Every structure is written in C-alpha cells, then in structure tokens.
Short mmCIF file of C-alpha atoms and ligand atoms in Angstrom, two decimals:
data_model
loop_
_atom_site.label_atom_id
_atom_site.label_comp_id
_atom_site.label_asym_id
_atom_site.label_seq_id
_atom_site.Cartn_x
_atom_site.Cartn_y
_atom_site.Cartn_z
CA UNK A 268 219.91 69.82 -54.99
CA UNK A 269 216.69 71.30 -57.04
CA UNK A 270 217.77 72.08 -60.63
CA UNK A 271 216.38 75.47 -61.44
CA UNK A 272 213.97 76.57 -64.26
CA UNK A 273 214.70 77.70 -67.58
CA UNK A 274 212.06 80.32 -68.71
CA UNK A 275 212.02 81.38 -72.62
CA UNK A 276 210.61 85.22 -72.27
CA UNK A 277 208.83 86.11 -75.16
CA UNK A 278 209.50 90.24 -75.28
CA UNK A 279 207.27 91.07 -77.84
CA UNK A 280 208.39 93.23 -80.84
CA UNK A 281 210.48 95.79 -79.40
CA UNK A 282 208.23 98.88 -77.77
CA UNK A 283 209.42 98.04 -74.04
CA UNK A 284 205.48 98.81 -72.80
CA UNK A 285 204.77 95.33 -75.40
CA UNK A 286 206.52 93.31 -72.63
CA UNK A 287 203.70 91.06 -71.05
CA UNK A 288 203.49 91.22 -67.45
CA UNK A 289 204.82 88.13 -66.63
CA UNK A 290 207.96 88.24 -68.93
CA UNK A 291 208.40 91.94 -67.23
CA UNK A 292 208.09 90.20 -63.23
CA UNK A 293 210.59 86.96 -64.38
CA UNK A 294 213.15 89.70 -65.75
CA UNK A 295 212.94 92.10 -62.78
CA UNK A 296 212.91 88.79 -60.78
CA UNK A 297 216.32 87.00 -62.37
CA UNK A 298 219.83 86.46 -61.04
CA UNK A 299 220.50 85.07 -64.17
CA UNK A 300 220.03 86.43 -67.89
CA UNK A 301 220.95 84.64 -71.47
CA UNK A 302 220.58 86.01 -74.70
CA UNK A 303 222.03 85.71 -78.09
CA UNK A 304 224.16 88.75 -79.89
CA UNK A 305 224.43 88.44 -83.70
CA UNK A 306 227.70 88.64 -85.04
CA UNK A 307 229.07 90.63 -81.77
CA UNK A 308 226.58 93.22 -82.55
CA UNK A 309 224.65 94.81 -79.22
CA UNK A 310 221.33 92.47 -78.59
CA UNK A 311 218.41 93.63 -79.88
CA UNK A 312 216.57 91.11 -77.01
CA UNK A 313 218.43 92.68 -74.32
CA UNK A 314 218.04 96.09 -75.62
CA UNK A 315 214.44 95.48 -74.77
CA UNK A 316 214.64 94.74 -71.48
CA UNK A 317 217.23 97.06 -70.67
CA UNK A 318 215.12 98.77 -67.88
CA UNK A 319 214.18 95.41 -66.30
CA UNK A 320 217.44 93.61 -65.56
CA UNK A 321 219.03 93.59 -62.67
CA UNK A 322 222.63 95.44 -62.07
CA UNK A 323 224.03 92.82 -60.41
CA UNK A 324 222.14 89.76 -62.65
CA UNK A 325 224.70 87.96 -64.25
CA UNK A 326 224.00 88.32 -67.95
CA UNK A 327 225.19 84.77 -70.18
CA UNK A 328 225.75 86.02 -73.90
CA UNK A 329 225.62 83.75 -76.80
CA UNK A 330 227.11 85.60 -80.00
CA UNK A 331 226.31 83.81 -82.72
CA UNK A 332 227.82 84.29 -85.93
CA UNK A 333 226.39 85.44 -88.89
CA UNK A 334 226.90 82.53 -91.20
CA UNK A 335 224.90 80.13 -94.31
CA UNK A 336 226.44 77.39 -92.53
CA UNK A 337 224.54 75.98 -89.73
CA UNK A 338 227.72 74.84 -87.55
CA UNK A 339 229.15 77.79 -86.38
CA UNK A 340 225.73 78.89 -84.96
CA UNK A 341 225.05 75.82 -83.47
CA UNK A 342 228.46 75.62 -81.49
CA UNK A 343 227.06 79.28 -79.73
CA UNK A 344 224.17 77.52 -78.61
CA UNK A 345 225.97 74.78 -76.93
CA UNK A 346 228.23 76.60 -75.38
CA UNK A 347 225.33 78.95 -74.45
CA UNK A 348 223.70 75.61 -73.30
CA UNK A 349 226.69 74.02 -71.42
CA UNK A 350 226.52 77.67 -69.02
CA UNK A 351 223.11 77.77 -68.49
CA UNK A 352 223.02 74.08 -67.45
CA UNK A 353 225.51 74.95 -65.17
CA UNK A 354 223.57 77.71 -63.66
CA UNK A 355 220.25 75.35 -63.91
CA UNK A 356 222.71 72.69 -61.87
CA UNK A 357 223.41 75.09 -59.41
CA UNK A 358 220.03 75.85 -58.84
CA UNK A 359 219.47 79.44 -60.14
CA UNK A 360 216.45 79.90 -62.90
CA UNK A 361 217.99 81.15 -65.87
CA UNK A 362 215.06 83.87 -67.70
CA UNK A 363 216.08 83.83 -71.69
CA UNK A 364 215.07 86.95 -73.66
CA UNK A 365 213.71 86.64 -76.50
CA UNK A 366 212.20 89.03 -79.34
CA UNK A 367 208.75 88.58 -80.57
CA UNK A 368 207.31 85.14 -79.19
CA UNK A 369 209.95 82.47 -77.98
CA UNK A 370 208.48 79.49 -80.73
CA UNK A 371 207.39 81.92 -83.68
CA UNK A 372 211.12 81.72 -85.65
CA UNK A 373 212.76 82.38 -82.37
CA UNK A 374 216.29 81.40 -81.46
CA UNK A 375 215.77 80.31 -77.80
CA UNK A 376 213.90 76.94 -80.02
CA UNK A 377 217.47 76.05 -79.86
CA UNK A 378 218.39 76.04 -76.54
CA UNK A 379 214.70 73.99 -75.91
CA UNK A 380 216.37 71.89 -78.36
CA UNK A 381 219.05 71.20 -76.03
CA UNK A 382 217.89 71.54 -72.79
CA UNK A 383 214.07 70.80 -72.40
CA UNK A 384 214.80 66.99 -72.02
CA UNK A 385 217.12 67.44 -68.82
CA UNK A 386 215.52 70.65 -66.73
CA UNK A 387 212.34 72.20 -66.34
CA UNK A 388 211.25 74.90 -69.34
CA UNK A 389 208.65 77.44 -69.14
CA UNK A 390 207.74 79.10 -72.16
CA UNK A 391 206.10 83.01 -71.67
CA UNK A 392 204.24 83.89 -74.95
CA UNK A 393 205.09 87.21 -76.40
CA UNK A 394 203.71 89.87 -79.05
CA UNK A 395 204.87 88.61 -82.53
CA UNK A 396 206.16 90.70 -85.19
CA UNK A 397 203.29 89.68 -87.32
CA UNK A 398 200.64 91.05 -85.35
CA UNK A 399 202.96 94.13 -84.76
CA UNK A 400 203.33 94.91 -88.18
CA UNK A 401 199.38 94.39 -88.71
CA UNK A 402 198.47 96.55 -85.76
CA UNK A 403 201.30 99.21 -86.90
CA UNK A 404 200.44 98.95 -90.92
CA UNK A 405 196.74 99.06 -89.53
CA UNK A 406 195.87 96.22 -91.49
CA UNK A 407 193.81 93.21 -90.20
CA UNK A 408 195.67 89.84 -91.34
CA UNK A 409 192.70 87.00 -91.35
CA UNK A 410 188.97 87.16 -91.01
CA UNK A 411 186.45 84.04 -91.17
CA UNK A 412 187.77 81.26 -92.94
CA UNK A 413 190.62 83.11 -94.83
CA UNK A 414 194.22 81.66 -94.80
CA UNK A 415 197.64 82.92 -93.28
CA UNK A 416 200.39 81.84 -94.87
CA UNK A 417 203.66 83.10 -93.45
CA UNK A 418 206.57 83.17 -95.54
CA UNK A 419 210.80 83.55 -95.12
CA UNK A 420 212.07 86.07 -97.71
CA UNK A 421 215.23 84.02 -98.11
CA UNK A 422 213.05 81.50 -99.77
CA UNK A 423 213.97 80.51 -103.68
CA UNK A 424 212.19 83.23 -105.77
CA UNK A 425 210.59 80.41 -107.57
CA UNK A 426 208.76 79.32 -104.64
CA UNK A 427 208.10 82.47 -103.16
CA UNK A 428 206.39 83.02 -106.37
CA UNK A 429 204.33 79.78 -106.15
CA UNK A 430 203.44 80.15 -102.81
CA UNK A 431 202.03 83.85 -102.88
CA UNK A 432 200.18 83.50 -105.84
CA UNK A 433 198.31 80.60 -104.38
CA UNK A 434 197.78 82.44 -100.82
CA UNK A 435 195.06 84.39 -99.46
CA UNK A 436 197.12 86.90 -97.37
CA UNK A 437 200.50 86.70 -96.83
CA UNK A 438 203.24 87.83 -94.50
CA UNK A 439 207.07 87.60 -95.88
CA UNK A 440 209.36 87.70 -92.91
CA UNK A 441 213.30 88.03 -93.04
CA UNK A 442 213.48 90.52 -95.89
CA UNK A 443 216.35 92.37 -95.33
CA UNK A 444 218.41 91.30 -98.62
CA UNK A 445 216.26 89.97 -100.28
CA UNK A 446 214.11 93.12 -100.86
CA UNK A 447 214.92 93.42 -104.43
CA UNK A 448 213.79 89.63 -104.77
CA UNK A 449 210.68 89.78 -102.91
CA UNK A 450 209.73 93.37 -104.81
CA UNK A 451 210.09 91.39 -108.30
CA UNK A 452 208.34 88.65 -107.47
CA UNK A 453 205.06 90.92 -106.19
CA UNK A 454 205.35 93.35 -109.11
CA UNK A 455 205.51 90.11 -111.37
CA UNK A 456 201.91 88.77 -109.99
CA UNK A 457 200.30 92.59 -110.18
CA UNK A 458 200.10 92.70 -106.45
CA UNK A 459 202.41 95.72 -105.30
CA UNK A 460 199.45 98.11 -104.84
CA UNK A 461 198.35 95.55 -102.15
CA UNK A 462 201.40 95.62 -100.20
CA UNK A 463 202.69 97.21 -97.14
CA UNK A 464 206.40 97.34 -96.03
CA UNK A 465 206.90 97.58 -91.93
CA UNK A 466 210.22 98.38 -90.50
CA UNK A 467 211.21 98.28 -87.08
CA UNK A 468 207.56 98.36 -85.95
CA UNK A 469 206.66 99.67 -82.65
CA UNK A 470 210.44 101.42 -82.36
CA UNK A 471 211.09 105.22 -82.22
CA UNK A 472 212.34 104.68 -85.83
CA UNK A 473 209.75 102.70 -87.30
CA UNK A 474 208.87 102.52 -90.85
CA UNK A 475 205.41 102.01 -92.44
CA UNK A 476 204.95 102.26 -96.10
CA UNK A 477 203.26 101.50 -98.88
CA UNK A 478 205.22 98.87 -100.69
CA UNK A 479 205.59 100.88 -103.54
CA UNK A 480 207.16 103.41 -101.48
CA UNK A 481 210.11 101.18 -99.83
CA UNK A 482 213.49 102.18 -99.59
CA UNK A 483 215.73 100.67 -101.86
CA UNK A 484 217.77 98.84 -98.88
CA UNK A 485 215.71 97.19 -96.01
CA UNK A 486 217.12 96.09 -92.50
CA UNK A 487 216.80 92.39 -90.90
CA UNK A 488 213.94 93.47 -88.76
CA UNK A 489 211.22 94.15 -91.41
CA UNK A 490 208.03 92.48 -92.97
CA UNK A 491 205.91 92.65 -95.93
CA UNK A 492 201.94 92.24 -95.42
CA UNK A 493 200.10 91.38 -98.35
CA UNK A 494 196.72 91.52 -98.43
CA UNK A 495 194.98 90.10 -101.74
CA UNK A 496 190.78 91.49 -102.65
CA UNK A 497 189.83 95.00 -103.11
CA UNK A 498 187.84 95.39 -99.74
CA UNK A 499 188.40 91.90 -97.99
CA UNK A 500 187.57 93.05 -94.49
CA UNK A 501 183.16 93.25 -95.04
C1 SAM B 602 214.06 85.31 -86.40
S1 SAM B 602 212.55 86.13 -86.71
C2 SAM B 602 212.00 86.38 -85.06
C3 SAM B 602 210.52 86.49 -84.94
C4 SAM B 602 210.06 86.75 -83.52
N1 SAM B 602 210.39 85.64 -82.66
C5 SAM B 602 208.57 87.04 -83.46
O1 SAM B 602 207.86 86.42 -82.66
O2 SAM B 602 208.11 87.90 -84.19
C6 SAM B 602 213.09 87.73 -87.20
C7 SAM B 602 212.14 88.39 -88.17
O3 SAM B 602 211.00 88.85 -87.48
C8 SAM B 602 210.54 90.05 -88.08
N2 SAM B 602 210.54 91.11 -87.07
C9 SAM B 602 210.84 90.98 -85.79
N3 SAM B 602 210.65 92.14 -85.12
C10 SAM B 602 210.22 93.03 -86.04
C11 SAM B 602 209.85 94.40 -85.96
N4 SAM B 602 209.88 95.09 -84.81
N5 SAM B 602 209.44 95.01 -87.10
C12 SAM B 602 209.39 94.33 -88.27
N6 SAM B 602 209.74 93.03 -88.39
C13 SAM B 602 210.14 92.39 -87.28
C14 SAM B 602 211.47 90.38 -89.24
O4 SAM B 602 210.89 89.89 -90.42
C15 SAM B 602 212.72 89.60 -88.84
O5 SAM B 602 213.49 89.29 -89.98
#
C-alpha cells in the first residue's frame, strides 16, 4: 500500500482571497483535514478555509491547550500525529491548515517534527503576518542592505530592550499580553512616534494604528512594526 502525503497549507493571514492557489486546489481537493484549536476555542486556520472544505472531508482536530508548560501541548500533537499517520497509512493525503506560512512560527513545525521522517511532506508557502501587517500599516519593512529583526513579545523586557535598540527595523510578534511591556520598553528608547500597532490585519475587524494610539488591551493576533530614521525609504 502507498502511504499518502502530508501537505502543510500555508493560508496566509486571514482575508480568505490571501489563500494561494495551490493551498486553495489541495483544500477543495482533501478527504482529509487537520488543524489545531487553542484551548477548545473555534480555529482560526479552519475559519479561513471555511468555504474550501469539503462537507463530507473528515476534519482531524488537535486542541491544544493553552499552557507555559510545553507537555500538555505536545501530547495534542501526538495524538494529532498518531491520527494522521493513520490516515497517511491508509493511504489518504492529509492537507494541514495553517495560518500565515506553515515554517514562519507555525504550529504544523510540530507535526513535521513528528512525521516528516516516516511519510512524504509537502510544504505550500503562505502570506505571513509580517508582510500583512506591512502591506496593511502601508509601511515597507527592508530596503538595500537594512536588517529585519523579528522579535516574540513574550521575550524578557530586558532583552527586548537590547535587541530593539540595536535593530534597524523591527517587527514584535505575539503581543497580546504583553502590550503594556512592549509599550514601556519603546517609550523608554524614544521610539513610539515610529511605531505602528496592526490587529487582525486583512480581517473585517482589523486594526491599524499609530502606536501611540493602541488600545489599552491587545488580542493574540497582533504585531508591532517599528521602523527606526526619519525618511528611511529614499
Ligand atoms: C504563532 S504566530 C503564527 C505566524 C504565522 N504562521 C505567519 O506566518 O504569520 C502568531 C502570531 O502571528 C501574528 N499574526 C498572525 N496573523 C496576524 C494577523 N492577521 N494580524 C496581526 N498579527 C498576526 C501575531 O503576532 C500572532 O501572535
């Protein structure tokens, strides 16, 4: 028997139109569809590609909880693992949704983790949140030689610190909480006024704002773009 393939589907960053082609004809195309919940809530991935999935696909649902410790997490992705292999086993491809781009802090690295060495994995790019948020906040990231750096906001404030003040232009990912934190820190180094907060870009209910402007409380889906110079685009 001919195990099947396991694609990762990059979805891009949640406008349904921001699907690639590809991802969009695997989807339409798939008897079988996996993707992870947080904490039982409904899945933002799936959500996505509501329109595409088939009503009969069967649809294998990994809810991970919402944890600091790595072990609980990591038991939803091998049982996620142990059905898709199963599926794989049988024969069937298994299409995995993911949000943004499968290997830019995506959760389907995981299930690579635990599956690329046994089956077949294709990997389908997708539209990252970073270049999202850019295209959304209007603001182009790099030019030239210039530097990226990319940044978790659940980093130590004393490194987040560190590491923006020696950056070119920065993007701080996974601010949710730590809002308040991240705010400090970028008021502390004189750089608010070069700051733009992105919420839920590309969605009906998007956010774009001046840093400055932010609302006190920001969701798990949001970014900070940081671009240092007075006019560093000429
Ligand atoms: C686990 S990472 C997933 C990144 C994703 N794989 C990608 O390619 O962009 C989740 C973080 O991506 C960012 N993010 C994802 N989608 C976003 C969106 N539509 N608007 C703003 N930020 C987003 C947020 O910073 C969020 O905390």
């Amino acid at each position: 028997m001919v195990t099947g393939v396991l694609y990762g589907v990059g979805l891009g960053p949640g406008a349904p139109d921001l699907i690639t082609l590809r991802a969009a004809r695997l989807i339409e195309g798939a008897a079988v569809v996996a993707y992870p919940t947080l904490a039982g809530a409904a899945s933002f991935a799936r959500a996505i590609a509501a329109d595409l999935i088939a009503p009969d696909a069967r649809e294998i649902v990994m809810d991970v909880p919402m944890s600091v410790e790595r072990a609980p997490a990591q038991a939803a992705y091998d049982a996620g693992a142990v059905q898709i292999a199963a599926a794989l086993d049988a024969g069937q491809d298994v299409v995995c949704l993911c949000e943004g781009d499968p290997f830019f802090y995506g959760s389907f690295m995981y299930l690579f983790a635990r599956l690329s060495g046994r089956y077949r994995v294709e990997i389908v790019p997708g539209v990252t949140s970073i270049t999202a948020c850019a295209a959304r906040a209007g603001r182009p990231l790099v030019a030239r030689n210039e530097r990226l750096t990319v940044l978790p906001g659940p980093l130590p404030e004393e490194e987040l610190r560190a590491r923006i003040d020696g950056a070119e232009s920065v993007v701080i990912m996974k601010v949710g909480r730590h809002l308040t934190k991240i705010r400090t820190v970028i008021a502390d180094l004189g750089l608010t006024d070069m700051a733009v907060y992105v919420e839920r870009a590309t969605l009906p209910d998007e956010v774009v704002l001046p840093l400055a402007d932010a609302p006190a409380a920001a969701p798990y889906f949001s970014m900070i773009l940081l671009t240092k110079g007075a006019d560093p685009w000429l």
